[in-house]
PDB file of C-alpha atoms and ligand atoms in Angstrom:
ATOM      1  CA  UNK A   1       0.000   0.000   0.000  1.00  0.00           C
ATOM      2  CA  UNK A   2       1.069   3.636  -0.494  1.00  0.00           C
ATOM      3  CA  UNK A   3       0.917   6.204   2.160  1.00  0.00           C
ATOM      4  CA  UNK A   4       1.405   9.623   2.152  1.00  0.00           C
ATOM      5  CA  UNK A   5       3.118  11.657   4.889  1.00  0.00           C
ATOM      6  CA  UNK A   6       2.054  14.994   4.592  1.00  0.00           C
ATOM      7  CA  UNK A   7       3.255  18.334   6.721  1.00  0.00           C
ATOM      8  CA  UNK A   8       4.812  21.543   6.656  1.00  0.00           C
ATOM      9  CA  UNK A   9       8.329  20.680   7.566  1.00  0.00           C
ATOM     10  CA  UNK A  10       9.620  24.122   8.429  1.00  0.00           C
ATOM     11  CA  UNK A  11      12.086  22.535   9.111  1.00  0.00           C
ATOM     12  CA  UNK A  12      12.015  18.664   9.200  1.00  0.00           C
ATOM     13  CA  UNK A  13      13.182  17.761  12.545  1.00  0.00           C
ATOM     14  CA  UNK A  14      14.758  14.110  13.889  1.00  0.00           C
ATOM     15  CA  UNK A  15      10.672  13.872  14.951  1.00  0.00           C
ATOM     16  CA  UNK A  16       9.599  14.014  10.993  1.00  0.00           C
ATOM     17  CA  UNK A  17      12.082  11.507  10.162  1.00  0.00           C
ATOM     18  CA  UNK A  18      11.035   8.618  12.753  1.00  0.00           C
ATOM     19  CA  UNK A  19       7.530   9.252  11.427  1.00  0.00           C
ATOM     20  CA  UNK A  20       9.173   8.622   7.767  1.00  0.00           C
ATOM     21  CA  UNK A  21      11.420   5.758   9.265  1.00  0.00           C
ATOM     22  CA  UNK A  22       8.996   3.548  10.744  1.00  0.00           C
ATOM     23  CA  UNK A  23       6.048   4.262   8.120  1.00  0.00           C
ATOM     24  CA  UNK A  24       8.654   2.777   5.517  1.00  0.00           C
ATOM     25  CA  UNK A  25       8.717  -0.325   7.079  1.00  0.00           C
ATOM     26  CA  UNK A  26       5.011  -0.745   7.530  1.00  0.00           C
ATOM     27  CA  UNK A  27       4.085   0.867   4.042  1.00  0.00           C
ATOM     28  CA  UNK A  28       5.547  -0.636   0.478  1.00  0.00           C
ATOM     29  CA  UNK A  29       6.114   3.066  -0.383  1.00  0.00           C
ATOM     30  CA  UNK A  30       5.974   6.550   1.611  1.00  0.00           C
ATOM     31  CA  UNK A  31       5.324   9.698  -0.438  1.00  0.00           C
ATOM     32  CA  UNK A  32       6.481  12.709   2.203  1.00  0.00           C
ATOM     33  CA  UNK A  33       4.149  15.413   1.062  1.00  0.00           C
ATOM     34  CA  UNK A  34       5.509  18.715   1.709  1.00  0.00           C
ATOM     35  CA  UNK A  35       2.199  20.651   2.052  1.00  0.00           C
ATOM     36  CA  UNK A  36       0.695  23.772   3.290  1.00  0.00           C
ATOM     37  CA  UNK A  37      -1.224  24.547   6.622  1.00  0.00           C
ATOM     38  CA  UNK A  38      -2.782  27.825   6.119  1.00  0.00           C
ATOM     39  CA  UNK A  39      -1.891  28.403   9.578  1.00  0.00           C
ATOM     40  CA  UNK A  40       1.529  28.761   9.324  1.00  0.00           C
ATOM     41  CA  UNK A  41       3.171  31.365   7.191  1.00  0.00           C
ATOM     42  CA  UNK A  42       6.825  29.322   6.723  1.00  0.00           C
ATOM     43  CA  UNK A  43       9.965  31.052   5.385  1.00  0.00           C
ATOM     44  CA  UNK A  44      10.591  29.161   2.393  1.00  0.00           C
ATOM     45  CA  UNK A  45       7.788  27.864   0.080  1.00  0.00           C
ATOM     46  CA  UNK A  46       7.132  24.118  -0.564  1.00  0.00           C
ATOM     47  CA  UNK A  47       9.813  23.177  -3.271  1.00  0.00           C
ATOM     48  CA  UNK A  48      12.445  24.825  -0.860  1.00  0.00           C
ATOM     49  CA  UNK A  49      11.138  22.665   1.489  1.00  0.00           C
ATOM     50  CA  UNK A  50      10.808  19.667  -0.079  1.00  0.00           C
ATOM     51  CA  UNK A  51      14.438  20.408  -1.218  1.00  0.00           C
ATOM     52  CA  UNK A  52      15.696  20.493   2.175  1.00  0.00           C
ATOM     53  CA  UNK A  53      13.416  16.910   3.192  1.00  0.00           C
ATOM     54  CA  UNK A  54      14.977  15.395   0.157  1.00  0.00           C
ATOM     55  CA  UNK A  55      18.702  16.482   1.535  1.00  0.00           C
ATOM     56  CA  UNK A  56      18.494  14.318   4.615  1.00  0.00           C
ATOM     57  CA  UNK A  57      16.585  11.265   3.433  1.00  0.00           C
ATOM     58  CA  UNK A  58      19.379   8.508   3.716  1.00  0.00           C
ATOM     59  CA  UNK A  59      19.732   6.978  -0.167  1.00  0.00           C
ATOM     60  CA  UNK A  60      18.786   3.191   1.164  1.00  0.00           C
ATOM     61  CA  UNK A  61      15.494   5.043   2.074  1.00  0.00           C
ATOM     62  CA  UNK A  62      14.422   3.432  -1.635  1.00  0.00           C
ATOM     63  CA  UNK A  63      10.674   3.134  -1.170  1.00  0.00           C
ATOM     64  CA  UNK A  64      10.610   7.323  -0.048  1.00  0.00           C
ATOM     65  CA  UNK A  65      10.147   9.974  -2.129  1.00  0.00           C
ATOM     66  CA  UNK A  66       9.488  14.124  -1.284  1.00  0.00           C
ATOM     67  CA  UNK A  67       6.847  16.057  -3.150  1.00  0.00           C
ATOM     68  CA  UNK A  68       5.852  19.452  -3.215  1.00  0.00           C
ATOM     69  CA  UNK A  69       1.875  20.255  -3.115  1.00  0.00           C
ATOM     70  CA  UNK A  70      -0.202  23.664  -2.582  1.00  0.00           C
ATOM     71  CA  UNK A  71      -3.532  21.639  -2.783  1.00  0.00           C
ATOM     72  CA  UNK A  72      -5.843  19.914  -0.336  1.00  0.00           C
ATOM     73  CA  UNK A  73      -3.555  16.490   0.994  1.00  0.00           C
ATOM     74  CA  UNK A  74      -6.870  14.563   0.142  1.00  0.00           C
ATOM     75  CA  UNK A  75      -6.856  15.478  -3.190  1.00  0.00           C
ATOM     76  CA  UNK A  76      -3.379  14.855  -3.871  1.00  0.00           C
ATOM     77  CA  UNK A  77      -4.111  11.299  -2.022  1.00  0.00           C
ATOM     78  CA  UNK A  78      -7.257  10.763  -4.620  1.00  0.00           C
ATOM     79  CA  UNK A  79      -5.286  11.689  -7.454  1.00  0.00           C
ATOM     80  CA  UNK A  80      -2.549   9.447  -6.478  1.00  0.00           C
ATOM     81  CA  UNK A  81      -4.160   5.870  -5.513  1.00  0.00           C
ATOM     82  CA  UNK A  82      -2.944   6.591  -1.806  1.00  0.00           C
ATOM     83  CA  UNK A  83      -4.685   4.014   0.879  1.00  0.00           C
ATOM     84  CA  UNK A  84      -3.366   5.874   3.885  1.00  0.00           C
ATOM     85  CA  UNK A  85      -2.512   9.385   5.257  1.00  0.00           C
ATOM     86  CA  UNK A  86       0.321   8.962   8.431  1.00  0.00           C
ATOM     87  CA  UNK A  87       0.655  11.616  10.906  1.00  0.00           C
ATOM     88  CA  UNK A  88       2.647  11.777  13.939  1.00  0.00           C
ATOM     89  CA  UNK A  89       1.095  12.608  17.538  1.00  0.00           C
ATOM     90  CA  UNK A  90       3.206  13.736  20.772  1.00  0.00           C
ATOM     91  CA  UNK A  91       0.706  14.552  23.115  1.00  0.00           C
ATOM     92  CA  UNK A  92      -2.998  14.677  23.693  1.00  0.00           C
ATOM     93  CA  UNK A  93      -3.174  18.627  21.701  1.00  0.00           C
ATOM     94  CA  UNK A  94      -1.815  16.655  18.646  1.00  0.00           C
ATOM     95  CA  UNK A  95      -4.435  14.096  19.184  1.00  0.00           C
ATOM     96  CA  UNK A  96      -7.389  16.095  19.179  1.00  0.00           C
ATOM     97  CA  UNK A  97      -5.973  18.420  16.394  1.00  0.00           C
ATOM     98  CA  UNK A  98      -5.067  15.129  14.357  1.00  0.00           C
ATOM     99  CA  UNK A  99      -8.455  13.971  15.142  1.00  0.00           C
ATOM    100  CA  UNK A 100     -10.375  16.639  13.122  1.00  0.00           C
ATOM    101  CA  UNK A 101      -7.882  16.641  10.269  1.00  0.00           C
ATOM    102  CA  UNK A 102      -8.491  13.223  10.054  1.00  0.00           C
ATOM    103  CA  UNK A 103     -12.131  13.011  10.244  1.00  0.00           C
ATOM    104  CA  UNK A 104     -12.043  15.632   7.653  1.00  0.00           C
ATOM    105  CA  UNK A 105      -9.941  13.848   5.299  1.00  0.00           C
ATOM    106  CA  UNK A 106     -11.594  10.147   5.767  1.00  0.00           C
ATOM    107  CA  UNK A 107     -14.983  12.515   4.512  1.00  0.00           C
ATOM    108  CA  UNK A 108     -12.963  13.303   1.503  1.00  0.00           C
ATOM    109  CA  UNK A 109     -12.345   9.384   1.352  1.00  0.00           C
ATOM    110  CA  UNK A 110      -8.982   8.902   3.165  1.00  0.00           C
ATOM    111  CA  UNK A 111      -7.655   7.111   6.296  1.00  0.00           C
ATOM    112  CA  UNK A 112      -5.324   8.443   8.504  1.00  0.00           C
ATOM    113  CA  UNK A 113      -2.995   6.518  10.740  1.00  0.00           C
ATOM    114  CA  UNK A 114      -1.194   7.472  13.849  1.00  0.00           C
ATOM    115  CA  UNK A 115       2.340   6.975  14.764  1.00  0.00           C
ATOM    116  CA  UNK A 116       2.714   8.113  18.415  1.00  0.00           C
ATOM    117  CA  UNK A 117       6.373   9.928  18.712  1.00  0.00           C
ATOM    118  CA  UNK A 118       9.345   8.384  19.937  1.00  0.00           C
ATOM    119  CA  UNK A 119       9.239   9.640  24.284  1.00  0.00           C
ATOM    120  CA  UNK A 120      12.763  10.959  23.699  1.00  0.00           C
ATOM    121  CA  UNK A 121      11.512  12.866  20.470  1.00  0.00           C
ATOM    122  CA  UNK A 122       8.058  14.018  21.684  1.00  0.00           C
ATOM    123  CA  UNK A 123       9.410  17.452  22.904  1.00  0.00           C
ATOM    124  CA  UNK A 124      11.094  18.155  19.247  1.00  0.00           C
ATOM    125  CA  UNK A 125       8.840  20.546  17.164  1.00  0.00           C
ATOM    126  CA  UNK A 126       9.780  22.709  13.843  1.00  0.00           C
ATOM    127  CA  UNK A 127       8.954  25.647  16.052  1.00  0.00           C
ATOM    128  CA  UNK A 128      11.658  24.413  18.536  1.00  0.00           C
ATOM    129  CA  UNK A 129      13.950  23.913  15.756  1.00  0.00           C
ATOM    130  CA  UNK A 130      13.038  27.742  14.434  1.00  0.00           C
ATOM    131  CA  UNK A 131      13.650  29.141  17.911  1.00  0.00           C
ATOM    132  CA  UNK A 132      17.191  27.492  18.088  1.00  0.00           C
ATOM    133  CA  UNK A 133      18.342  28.376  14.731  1.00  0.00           C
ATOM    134  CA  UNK A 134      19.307  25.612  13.630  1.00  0.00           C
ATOM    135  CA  UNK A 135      18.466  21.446  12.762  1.00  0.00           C
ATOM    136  CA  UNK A 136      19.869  19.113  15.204  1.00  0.00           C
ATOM    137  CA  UNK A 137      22.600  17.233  13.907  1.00  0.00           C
ATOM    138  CA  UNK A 138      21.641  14.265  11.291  1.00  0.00           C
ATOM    139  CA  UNK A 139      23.758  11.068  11.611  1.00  0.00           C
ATOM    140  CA  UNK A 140      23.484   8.920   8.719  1.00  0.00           C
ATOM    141  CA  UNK A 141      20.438   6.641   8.294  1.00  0.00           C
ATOM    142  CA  UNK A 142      19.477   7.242  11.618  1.00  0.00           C
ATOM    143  CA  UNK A 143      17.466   9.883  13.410  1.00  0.00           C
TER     144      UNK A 143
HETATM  145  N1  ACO B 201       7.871  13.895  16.753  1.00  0.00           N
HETATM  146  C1  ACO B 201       8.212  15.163  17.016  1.00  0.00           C
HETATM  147  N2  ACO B 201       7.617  16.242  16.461  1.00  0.00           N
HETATM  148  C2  ACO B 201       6.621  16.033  15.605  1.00  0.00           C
HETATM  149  C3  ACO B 201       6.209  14.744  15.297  1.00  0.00           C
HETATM  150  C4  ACO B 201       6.870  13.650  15.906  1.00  0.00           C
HETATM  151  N3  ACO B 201       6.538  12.390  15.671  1.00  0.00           N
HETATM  152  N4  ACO B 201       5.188  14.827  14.441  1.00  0.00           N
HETATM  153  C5  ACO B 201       4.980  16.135  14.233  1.00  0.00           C
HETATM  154  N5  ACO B 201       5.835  16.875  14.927  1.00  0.00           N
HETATM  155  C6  ACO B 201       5.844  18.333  15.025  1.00  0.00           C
HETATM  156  C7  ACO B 201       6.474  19.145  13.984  1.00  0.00           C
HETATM  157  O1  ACO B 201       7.816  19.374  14.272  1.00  0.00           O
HETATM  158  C8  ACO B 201       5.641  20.416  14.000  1.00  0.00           C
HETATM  159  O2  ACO B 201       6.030  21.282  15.035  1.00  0.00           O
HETATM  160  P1  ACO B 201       5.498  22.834  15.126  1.00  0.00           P
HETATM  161  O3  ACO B 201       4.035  22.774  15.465  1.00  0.00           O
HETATM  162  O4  ACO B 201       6.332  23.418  16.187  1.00  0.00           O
HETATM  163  O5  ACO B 201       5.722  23.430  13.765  1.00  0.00           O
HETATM  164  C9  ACO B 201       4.261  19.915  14.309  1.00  0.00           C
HETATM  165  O6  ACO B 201       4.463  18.691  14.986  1.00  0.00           O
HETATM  166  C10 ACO B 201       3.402  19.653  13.116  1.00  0.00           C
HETATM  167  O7  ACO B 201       4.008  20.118  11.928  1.00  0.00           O
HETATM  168  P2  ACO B 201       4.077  19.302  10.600  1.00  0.00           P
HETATM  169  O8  ACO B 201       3.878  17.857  10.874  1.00  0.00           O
HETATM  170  O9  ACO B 201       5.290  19.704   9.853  1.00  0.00           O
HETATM  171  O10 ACO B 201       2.924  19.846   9.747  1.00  0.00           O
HETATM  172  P3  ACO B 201       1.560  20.532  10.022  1.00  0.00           P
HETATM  173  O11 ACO B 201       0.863  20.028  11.225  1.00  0.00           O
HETATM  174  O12 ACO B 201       1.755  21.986   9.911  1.00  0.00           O
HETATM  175  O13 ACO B 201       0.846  19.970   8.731  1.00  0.00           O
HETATM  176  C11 ACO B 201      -0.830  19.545   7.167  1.00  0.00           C
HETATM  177  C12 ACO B 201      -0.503  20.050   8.533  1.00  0.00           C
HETATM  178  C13 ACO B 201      -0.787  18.024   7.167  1.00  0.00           C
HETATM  179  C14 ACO B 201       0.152  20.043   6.123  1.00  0.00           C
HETATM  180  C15 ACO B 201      -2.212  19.998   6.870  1.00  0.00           C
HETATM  181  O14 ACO B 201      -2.271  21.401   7.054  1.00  0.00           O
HETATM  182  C16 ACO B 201      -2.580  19.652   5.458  1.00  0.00           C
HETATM  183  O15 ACO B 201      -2.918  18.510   5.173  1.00  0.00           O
HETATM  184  N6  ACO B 201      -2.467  20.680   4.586  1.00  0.00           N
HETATM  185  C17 ACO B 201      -2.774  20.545   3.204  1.00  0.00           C
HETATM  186  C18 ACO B 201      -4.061  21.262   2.948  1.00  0.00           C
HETATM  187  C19 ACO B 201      -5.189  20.483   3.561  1.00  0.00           C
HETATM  188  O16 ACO B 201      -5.485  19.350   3.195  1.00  0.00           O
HETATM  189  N7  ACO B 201      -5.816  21.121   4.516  1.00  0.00           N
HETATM  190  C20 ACO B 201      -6.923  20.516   5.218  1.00  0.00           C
HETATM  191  C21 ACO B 201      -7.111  21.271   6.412  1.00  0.00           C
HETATM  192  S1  ACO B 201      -8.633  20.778   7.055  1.00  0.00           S
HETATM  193  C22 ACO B 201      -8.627  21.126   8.660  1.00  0.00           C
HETATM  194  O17 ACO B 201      -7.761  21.790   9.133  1.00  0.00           O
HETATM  195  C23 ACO B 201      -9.750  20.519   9.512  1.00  0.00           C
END
C-alpha cells in the first residue's frame, strides 16, 4: 500500500524523520508530502522545502520519495491511488488536532494513521527547531 506523509516541515526535525522511518517499514512506499497549513506562514515555500526533506533522506530510504503540493492532501491522495494518510502525535493537543484533520480527510475518502512519537523525540517541534536556529545534527540513516 502507499501512504502519504504529509506536513509543513519548516524545518524537518529528527521527529519528521522517525515518522518517515517507521512508516517505511510498515508501508511498500511513503510519499512525504511537503504541504501547506494555512496556519503557518513558513519562510521558504514548498519546493524549498521539499528540497531540504529530500537532503536528509538517507539513499537506502528506496521506497521514499518528497513532493511538493499547494492543494488539499486529500486530493493529492485521490489523485494518487494513496490508501493511507500517516501523521505523527506527541501529546494529547496533537491528538485532538489530528483527530479533526483526520475526520475531515476520511470525509474526503482517506484514512489516517497514527504513529505516536518516539518519548525521547516528543518534545522536538519545527517551532523548537526555528527558535534554536538551527536542525539538530543528522547522523546517517538514523534519526
Ligand atoms: N515527533 C516530534 N515532532 C513532531 C512529530 C513527531 N513524531 N510529528 C509532528 N511533529 C511536530 C512538527 O515538528 C511540527 O512542530 P510545530 O508545530 O512546532 O511546527 C508539528 O508537529 C506539526 O508540523 P508538521 O507535521 O510539519 O505539519 P503541520 O501540522 O503543519 O501539517 C498539514 C498540517 C498536514 C500540512 C495539513 O495542514 C494539510 O494537510 N495541509 C494541506 C491542505 C489540507 O489538506 N488542509 C486541510 C485542512 S482541514 C482542517 O484543518 C480541519
Amino acid at each position: 500500500m502507499r501512504a502519504v506523509y504529509p506536513g509543513t516541515f519548516d524545518p524537518v526535525t529528527p521527529g519528521h524523520m522517525d515518522v518517515v522511518e517507521r512508516a517505511r517499514h510498515l508501508f511498500d512506499e511513503v510519499v512525504v508530502l511537503v504541504a501547506v497549513n494555512s496556519n503557518k506562514q513558513p519562510g521558504a515555500d514548498e519546493e524549498e522545502r521539499a528540497a531540504a526533506v529530500r537532503a536528509v533522506l538517507p539513499v537506502e530510504w528506496t521506497s521514499v520519495t518528497v513532493v511538493a503540493w499547494s492543494g488539499l492532501t486529500a486530493t493529492w491522495c485521490r489523485r494518487h491511488d494513496v490508501g493511507v494518510i500517516v501523521r505523527g502525535v506527541r501529546n494529547t493537543t496533537d491528538l485532538q488536532n489530528e483527530s479533526r484533520l483526520a475526520a475531515m480527510n476520511q470525509s474526503l475518502g482517506v484514512p489516517t494513521v497514527f504513529l505516536p512519537a518516539q518519548p525521547e523525540l516528543a518534545a522536538v517541534s519545527s517551532t523548537a527547531v526555528r527558535t534554536l536556529g538551527k536542525v539538530p545534527p543528522v547522523s546517517s540513516g538514523r534519526w
